[in-house]
Tab-separated table of C-alpha atoms and ligand atoms in Angstrom:
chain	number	residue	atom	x	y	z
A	1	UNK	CA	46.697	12.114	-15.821
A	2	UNK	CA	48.101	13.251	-18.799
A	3	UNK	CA	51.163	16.480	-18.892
A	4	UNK	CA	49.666	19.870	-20.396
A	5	UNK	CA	53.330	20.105	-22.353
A	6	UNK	CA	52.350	15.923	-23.439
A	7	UNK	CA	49.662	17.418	-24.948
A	8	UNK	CA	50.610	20.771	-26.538
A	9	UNK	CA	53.514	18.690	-27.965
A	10	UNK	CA	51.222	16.225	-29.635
A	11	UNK	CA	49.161	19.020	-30.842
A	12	UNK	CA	51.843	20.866	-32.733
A	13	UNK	CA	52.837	17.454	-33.911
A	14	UNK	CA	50.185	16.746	-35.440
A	15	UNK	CA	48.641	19.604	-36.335
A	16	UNK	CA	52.118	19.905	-38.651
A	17	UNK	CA	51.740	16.819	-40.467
A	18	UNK	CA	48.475	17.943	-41.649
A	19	UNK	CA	47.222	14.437	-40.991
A	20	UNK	CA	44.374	13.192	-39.019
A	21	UNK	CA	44.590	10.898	-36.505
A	22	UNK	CA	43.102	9.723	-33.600
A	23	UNK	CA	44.944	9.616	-30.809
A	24	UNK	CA	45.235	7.823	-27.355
A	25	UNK	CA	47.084	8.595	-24.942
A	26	UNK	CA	46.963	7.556	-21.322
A	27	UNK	CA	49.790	7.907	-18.833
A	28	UNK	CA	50.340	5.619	-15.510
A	29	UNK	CA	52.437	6.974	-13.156
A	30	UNK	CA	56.047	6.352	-14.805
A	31	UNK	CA	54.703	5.620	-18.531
A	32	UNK	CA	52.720	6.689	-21.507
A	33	UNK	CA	50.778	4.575	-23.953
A	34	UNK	CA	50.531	6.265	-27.476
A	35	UNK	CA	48.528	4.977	-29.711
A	36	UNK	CA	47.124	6.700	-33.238
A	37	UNK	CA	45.356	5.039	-36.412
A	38	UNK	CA	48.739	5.375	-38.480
A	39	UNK	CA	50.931	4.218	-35.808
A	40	UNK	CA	50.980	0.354	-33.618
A	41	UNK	CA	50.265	0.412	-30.055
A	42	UNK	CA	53.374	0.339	-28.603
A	43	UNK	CA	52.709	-1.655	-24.935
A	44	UNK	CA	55.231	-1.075	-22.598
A	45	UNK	CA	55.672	-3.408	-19.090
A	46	UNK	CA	52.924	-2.314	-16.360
A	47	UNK	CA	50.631	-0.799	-18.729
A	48	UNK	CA	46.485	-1.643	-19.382
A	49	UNK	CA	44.542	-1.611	-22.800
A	50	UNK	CA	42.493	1.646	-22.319
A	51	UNK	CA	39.215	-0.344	-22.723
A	52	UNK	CA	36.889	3.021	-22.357
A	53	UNK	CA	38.770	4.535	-24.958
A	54	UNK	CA	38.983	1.958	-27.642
A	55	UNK	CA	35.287	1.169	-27.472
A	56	UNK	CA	34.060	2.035	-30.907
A	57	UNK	CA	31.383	5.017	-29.160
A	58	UNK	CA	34.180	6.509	-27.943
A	59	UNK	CA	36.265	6.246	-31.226
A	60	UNK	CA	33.354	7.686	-33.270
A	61	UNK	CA	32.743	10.593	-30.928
A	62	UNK	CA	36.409	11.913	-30.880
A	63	UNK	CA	36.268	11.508	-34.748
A	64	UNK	CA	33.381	13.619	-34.727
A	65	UNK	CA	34.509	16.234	-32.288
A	66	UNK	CA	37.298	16.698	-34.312
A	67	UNK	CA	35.956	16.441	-38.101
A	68	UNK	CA	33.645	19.904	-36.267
A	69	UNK	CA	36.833	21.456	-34.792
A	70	UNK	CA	38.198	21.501	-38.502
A	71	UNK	CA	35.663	22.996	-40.130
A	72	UNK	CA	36.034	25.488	-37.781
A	73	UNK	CA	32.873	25.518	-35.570
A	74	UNK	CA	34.651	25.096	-32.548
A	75	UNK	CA	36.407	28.189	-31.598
A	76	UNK	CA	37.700	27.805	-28.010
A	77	UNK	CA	35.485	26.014	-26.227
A	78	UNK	CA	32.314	26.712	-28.667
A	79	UNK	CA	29.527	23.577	-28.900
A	80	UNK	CA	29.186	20.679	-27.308
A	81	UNK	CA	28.696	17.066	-27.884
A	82	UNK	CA	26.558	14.246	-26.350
A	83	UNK	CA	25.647	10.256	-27.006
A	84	UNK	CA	23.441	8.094	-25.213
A	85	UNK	CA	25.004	5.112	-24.500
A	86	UNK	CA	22.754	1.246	-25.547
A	87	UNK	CA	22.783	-0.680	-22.842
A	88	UNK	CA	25.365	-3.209	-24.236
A	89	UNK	CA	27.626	-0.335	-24.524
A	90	UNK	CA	26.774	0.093	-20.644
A	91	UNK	CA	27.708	-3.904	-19.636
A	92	UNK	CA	31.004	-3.393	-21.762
A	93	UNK	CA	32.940	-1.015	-19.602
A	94	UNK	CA	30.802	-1.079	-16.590
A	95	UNK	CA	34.170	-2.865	-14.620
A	96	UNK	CA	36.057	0.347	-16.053
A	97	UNK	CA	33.593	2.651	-14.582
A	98	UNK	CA	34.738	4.884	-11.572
A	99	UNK	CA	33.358	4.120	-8.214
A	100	UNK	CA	30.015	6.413	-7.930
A	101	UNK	CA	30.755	9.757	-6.683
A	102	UNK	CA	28.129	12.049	-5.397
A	103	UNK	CA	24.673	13.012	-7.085
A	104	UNK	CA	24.824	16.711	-8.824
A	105	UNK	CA	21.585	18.754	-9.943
A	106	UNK	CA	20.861	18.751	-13.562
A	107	UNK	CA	18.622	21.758	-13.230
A	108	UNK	CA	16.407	20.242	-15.090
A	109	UNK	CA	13.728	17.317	-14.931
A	110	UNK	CA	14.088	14.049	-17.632
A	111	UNK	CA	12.653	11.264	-16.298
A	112	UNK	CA	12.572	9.765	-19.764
A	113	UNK	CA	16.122	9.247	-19.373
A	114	UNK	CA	16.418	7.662	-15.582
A	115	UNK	CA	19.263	5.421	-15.499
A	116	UNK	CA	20.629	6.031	-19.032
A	117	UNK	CA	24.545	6.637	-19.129
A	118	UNK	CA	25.892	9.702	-21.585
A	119	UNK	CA	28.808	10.444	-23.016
A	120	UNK	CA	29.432	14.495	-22.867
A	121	UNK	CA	32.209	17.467	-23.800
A	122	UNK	CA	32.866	18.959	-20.550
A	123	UNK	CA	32.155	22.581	-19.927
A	124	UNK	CA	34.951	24.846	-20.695
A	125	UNK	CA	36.682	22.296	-22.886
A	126	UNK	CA	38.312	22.871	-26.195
A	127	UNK	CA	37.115	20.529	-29.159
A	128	UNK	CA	40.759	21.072	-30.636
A	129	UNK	CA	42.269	18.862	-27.714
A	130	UNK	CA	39.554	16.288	-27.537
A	131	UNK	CA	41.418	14.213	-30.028
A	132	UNK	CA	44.578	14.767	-27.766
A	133	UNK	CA	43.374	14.435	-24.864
A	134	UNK	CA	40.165	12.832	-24.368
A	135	UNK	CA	39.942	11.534	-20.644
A	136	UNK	CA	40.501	15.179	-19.372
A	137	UNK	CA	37.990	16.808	-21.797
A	138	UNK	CA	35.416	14.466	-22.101
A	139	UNK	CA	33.158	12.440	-19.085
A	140	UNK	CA	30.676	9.639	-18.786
A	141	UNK	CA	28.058	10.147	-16.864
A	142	UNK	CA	25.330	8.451	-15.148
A	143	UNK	CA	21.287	10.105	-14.455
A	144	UNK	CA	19.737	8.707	-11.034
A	145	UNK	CA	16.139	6.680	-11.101
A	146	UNK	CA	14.107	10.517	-10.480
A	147	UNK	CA	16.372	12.149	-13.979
A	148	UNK	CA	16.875	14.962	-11.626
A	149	UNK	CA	20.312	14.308	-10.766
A	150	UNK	CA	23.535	12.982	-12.377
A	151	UNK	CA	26.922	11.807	-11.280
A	152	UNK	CA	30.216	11.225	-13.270
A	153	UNK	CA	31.814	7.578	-13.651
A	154	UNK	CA	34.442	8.358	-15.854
A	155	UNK	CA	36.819	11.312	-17.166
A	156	UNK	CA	37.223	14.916	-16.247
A	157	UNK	CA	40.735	13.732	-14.820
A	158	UNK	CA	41.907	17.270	-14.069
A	159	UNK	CA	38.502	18.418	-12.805
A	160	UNK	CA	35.752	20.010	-14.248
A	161	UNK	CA	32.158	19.441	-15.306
A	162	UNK	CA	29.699	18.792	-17.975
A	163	UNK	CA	28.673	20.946	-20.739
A	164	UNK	CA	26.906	23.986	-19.511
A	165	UNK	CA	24.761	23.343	-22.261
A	166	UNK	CA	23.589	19.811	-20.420
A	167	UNK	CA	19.829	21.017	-19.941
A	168	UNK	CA	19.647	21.595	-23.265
A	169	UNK	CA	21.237	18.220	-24.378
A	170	UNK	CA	19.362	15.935	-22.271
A	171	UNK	CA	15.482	17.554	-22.586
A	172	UNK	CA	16.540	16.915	-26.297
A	173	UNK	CA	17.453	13.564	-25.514
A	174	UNK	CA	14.176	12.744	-23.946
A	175	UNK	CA	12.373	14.329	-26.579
A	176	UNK	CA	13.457	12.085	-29.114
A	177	UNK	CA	13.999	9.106	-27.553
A	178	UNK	CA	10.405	9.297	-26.818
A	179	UNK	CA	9.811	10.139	-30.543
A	180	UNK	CA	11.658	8.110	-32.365
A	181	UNK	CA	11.616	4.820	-30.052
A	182	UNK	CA	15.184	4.593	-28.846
A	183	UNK	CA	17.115	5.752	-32.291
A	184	UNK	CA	18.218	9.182	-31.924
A	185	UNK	CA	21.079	8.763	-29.602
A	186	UNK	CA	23.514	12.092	-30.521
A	187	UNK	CA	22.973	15.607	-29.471
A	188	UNK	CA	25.376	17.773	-31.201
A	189	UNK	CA	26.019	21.965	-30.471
A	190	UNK	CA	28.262	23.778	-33.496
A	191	UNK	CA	29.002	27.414	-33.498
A	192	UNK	CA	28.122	27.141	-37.287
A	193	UNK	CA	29.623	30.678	-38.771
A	194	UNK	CA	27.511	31.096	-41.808
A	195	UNK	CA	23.861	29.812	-40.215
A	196	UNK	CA	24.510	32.316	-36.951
A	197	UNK	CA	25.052	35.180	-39.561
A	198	UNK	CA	21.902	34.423	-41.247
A	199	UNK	CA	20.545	35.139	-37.933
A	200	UNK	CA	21.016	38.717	-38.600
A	201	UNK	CA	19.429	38.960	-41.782
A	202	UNK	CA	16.510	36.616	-41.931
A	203	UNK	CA	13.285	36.907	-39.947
A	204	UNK	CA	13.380	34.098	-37.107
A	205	UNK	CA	11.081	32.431	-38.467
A	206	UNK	CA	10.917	28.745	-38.816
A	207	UNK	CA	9.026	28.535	-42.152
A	208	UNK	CA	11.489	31.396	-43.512
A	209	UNK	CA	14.611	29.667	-42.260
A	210	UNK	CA	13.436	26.544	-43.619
A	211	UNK	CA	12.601	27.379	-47.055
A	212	UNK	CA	15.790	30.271	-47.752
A	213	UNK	CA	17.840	26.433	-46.426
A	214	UNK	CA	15.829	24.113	-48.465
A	215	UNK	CA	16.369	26.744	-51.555
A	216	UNK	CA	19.758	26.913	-51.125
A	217	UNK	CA	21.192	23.592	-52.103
A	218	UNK	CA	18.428	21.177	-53.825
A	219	UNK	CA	19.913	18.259	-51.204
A	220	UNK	CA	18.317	20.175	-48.526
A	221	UNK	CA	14.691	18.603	-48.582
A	222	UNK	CA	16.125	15.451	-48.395
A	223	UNK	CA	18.232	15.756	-45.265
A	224	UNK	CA	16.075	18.076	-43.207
A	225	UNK	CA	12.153	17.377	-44.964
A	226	UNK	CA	10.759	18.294	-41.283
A	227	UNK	CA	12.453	21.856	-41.605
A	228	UNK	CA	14.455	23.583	-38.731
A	229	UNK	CA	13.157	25.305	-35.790
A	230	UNK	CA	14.389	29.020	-34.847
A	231	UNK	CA	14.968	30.197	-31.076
A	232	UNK	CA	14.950	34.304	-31.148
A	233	UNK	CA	18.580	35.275	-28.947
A	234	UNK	CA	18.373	33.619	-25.263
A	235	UNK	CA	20.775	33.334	-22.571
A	236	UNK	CA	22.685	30.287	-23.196
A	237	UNK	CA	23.335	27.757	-20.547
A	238	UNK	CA	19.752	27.408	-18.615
A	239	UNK	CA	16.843	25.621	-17.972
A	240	UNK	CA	14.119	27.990	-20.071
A	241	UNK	CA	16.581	27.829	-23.781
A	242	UNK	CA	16.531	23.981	-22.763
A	243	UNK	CA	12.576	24.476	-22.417
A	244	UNK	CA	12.469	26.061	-25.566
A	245	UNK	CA	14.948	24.289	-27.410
A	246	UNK	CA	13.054	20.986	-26.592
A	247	UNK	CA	9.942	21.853	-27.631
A	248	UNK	CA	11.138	22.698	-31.284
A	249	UNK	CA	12.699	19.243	-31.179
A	250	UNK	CA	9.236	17.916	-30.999
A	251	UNK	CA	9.038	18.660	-34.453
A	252	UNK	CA	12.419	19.320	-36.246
A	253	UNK	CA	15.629	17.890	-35.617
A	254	UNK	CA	17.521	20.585	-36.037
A	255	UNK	CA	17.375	23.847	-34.263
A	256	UNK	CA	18.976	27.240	-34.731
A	257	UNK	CA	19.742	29.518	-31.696
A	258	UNK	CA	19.827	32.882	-32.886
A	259	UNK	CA	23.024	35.011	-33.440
A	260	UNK	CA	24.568	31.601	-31.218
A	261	UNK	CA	24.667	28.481	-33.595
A	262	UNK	CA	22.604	25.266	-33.943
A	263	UNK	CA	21.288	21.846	-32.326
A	264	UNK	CA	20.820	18.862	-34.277
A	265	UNK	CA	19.928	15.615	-32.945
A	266	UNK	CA	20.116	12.167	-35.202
A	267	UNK	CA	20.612	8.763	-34.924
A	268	UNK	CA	24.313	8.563	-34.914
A	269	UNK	CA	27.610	9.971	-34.810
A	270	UNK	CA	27.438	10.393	-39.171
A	271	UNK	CA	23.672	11.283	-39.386
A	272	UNK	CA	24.104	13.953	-36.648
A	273	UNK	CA	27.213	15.256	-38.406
A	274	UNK	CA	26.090	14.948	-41.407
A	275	UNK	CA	22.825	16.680	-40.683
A	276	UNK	CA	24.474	20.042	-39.073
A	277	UNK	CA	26.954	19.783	-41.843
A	278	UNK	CA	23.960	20.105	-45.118
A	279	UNK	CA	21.955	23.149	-43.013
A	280	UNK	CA	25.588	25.067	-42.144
A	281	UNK	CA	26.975	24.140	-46.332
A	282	UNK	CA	23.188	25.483	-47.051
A	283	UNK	CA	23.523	28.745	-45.027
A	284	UNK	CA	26.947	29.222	-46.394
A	285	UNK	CA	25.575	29.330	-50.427
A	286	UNK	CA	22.793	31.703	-49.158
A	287	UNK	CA	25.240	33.493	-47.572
A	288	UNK	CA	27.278	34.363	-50.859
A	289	UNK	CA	24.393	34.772	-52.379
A	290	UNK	CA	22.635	37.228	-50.521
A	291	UNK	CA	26.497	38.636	-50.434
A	292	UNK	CA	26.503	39.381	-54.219
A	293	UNK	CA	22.904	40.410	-54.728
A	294	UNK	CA	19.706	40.928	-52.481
A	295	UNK	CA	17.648	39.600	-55.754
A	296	UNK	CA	17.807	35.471	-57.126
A	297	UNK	CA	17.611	35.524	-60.748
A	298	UNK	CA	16.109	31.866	-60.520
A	299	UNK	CA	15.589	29.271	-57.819
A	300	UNK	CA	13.869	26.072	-56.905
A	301	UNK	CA	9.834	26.333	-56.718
A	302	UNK	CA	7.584	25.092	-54.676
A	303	UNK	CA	6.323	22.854	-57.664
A	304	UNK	CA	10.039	21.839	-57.913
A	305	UNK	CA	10.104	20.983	-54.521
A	306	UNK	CA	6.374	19.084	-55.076
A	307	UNK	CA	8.526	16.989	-57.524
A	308	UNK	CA	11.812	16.285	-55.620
A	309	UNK	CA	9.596	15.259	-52.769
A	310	UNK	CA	7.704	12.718	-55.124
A	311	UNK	CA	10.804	11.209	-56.581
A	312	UNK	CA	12.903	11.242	-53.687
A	313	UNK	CA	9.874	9.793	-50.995
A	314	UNK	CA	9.861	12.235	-48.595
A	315	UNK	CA	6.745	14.301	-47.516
A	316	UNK	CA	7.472	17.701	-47.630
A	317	UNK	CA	4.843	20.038	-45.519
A	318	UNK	CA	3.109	22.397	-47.489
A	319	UNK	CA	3.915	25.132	-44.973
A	320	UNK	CA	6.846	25.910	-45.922
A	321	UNK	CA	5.871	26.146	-49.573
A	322	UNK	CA	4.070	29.126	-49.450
A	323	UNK	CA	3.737	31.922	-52.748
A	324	UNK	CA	6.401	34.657	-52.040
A	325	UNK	CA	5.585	38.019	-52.422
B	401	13P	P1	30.488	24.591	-22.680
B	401	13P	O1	31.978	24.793	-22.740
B	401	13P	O2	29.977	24.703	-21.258
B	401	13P	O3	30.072	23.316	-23.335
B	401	13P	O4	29.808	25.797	-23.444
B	401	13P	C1	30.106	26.034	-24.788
B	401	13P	C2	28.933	26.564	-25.535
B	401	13P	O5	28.923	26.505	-26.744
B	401	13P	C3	27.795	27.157	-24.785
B	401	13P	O6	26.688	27.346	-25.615
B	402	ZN	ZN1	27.256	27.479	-27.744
C-alpha cells in the first residue's frame, strides 16, 4: 500500500519539474521501489519486479490517463478510462492476479464480453494521481460466463470500486467488439471543456454536431468520417445513458453527452486519444469562432467535403452534407 504523504510528495515533485514521467511506485512492508522513465530502477533486497505494472497495457494506459489530465479534462475525478485486455495479455500476469473475490452486479447485461478481463479508473479516482499512484486508483477486473457480474483481481489497494460509469463502458465494449471483430479495445470518458459548451449552443443533433465539427478543422472528416452521436442531458452513472449511449455506438465512435462531455471508443490507447483529442481541438475553433461572430465569412462546402473524401478514401455520408439555410 502506498503512503498518501508518498504520494502528495511525488506529486509536487514532479509536477515542479514540469516533466513527464511515468512513475512506479510500489511499497512492501519496510521498502519502496521507485521507478520513472528518466530515472533506473533502483532494486533494493526483498523487493519483486512489479510485473502488472510494467506490462506495456498498463504503461500505455497511465500515459494516456495522464496526457487527458493535462489537457485539463480531468477535473477531480471527471472521466474514466477502460481497455479490454487480448488474451495473451490475460496468460501474462494471470500468476499476479489476486485470488477471486466475490461476484458484484454490473447492472447491466453483456454477454458479448463473458470472461473478458478489463482494465478500469476506479470510481471516485483522480486522473492527476493515476500516474502516481496507479495500484490504488486503477483495478483489473474480471466478467463471469452470464456478463452479468464482475469481480476484481487486481488494484483498488485502499478500497473502492469501478467507474460509476462501468455500464456505459462495457455495453460500448460489446458493441464494438461485435462490430469491428475484436479491434476496438479502449473506452475512454473526458470532461472535454469546449465540446460540453457547445452543448449549450448547438441543437443536439447528430447531423448538426457532426457537420459544425467536421467544418471546423478540415482534419475532421478524416478522423471521425462516421460523424458523432449526441445524447440530450441524462443522469450519469446508470443503466438507461449506458442503453442509450450504446446504441449511438452502433454507428459512431464517438459520442457526446450533453452539457457532460464525450465517449470515444477506438482501437487503442493513441487512436482513442487521438480521436477525443481532433472532436474536443474541433469544438474548441468553433468555439472562438462562434465567440467572435455568430456569422462565417467562408467555410468548407459540402462539395469540398465531396473532394476531401475522394482524395483522402473515406466515404463520407451524404447526411450530414445537407444545403444550409
Ligand atoms: P467516476 O469517478 O465514478 O468514474 O465518475 C466520473 C465521471 O466522469 C462520471 O461521469
Ligand atoms: Zn463524466
Amino acid at each position: 500500500m502506498t503512503c498518501g504523504f508518498v504520494r502528495d510528495f511525488l506529486n509536487k515533485l514532479f509536477t515542479n519539474n514540469k516533466k513527464q514521467y511515468i512513475i512506479h511506485l510500489q511499497t512492501t512492508r519496510n521498502n519502496i521501489l521507485l521507478k520513472t522513465n528518466n530515472i533506473k530502477p533502483q532494486k533494493a533486497e526483498g523487493i519483486y519486479i512489479m510485473k502488472i505494472l510494467e506490462s506495456k497495457f498498463v504503461q500505455g494506459f497511465i500515459k494516456m490517463a495522464n496526457d487527458g489530465y493535462l489537457q485539463g479534462w480531468h477535473e477531480r475525478n471527471g472521466g474514466n478510462l477502460s481497455y479490454r485486455l487480448k488474451p495473451e495479455e490475460v496468460e501474462m500476469i494471470r500468476p499476479r492476479l489476486n485470488a477471486p473475490g466475490e461476484w458484484i452486479p454490473i447492472g447491466v447485461e453483456v454477454p458479448g464480453l463473458a470472461g473478458e478481463f478489463f482494465l478500469v479508473t476506479g470510481s471516485g479516482k483522480y486522473f492527476r494521481n493515476i500516474i502516481v499512484d496507479p495500484e490504488v486508483c486503477l483495478a483489473i477486473i474480471e466478467l463471469d460466463e452470464t456478463g452479468m457480474n464482475y469481480r476484481i483481481r487486481w488494484g483498488l489497494v485502499e478500497g473502492g470500486r469501478p467507474t460509476s460509469e462501468l455500464p456505459t463502458h462495457l455495453m460500448n465494449h460489446e458493441v464494438k467488439k461485435k462490430l469491428t471483430n475484436g479491434k476496438h479495445r479502449v473506452i475512454y470518458h473526458a470532461h472535454t471543456t469546449n465540446t460540453i459548451a457547445l452543448t449549450f449552443v448547438l441543437p443536439l443533433d447528430d447531423k448538426i454536431f457532426t457537420r459544425e465539427l467536421w467544418e471546423s478543422a478540415t482534419e475532421c472528416p478524416v478522423v471521425f468520417p462516421d460523424g458523432v452521436g449526441v445524447v440530450g442531458w441524462m443522469v450519469p452513472g446508470g443503466r438507461e445513458i449506458a442503453i442509450r449511449t450504446a446504441e449511438l455506438m452502433k454507428k459512431y465512435d464517438v459520442v457526446i453527452w450533453a452539457h457532460h462531455g464525450m465517449f470515444c471508443s477506438g482501437e487503442d490507447f493513441d487512436l482513442t486519444f487521438g480521436l477525443l483529442h481532433t472532436v474536443e481541438k474541433s469544438a474548441e475553433i468553433l468555439v472562438k469562432i462562434l465567440s467572435m461572430t455568430p456569422n462565417k465569412l467562408q467555410t468548407i462546402t459540402p462539395d469540398n467535403f465531396r473532394s476531401l473524401a475522394k482524395d483522402f478514401k473515406v466515404s463520407l455520408p451524404e447526411e450530414f452534407l445537407y444545403e444550409k439555410q
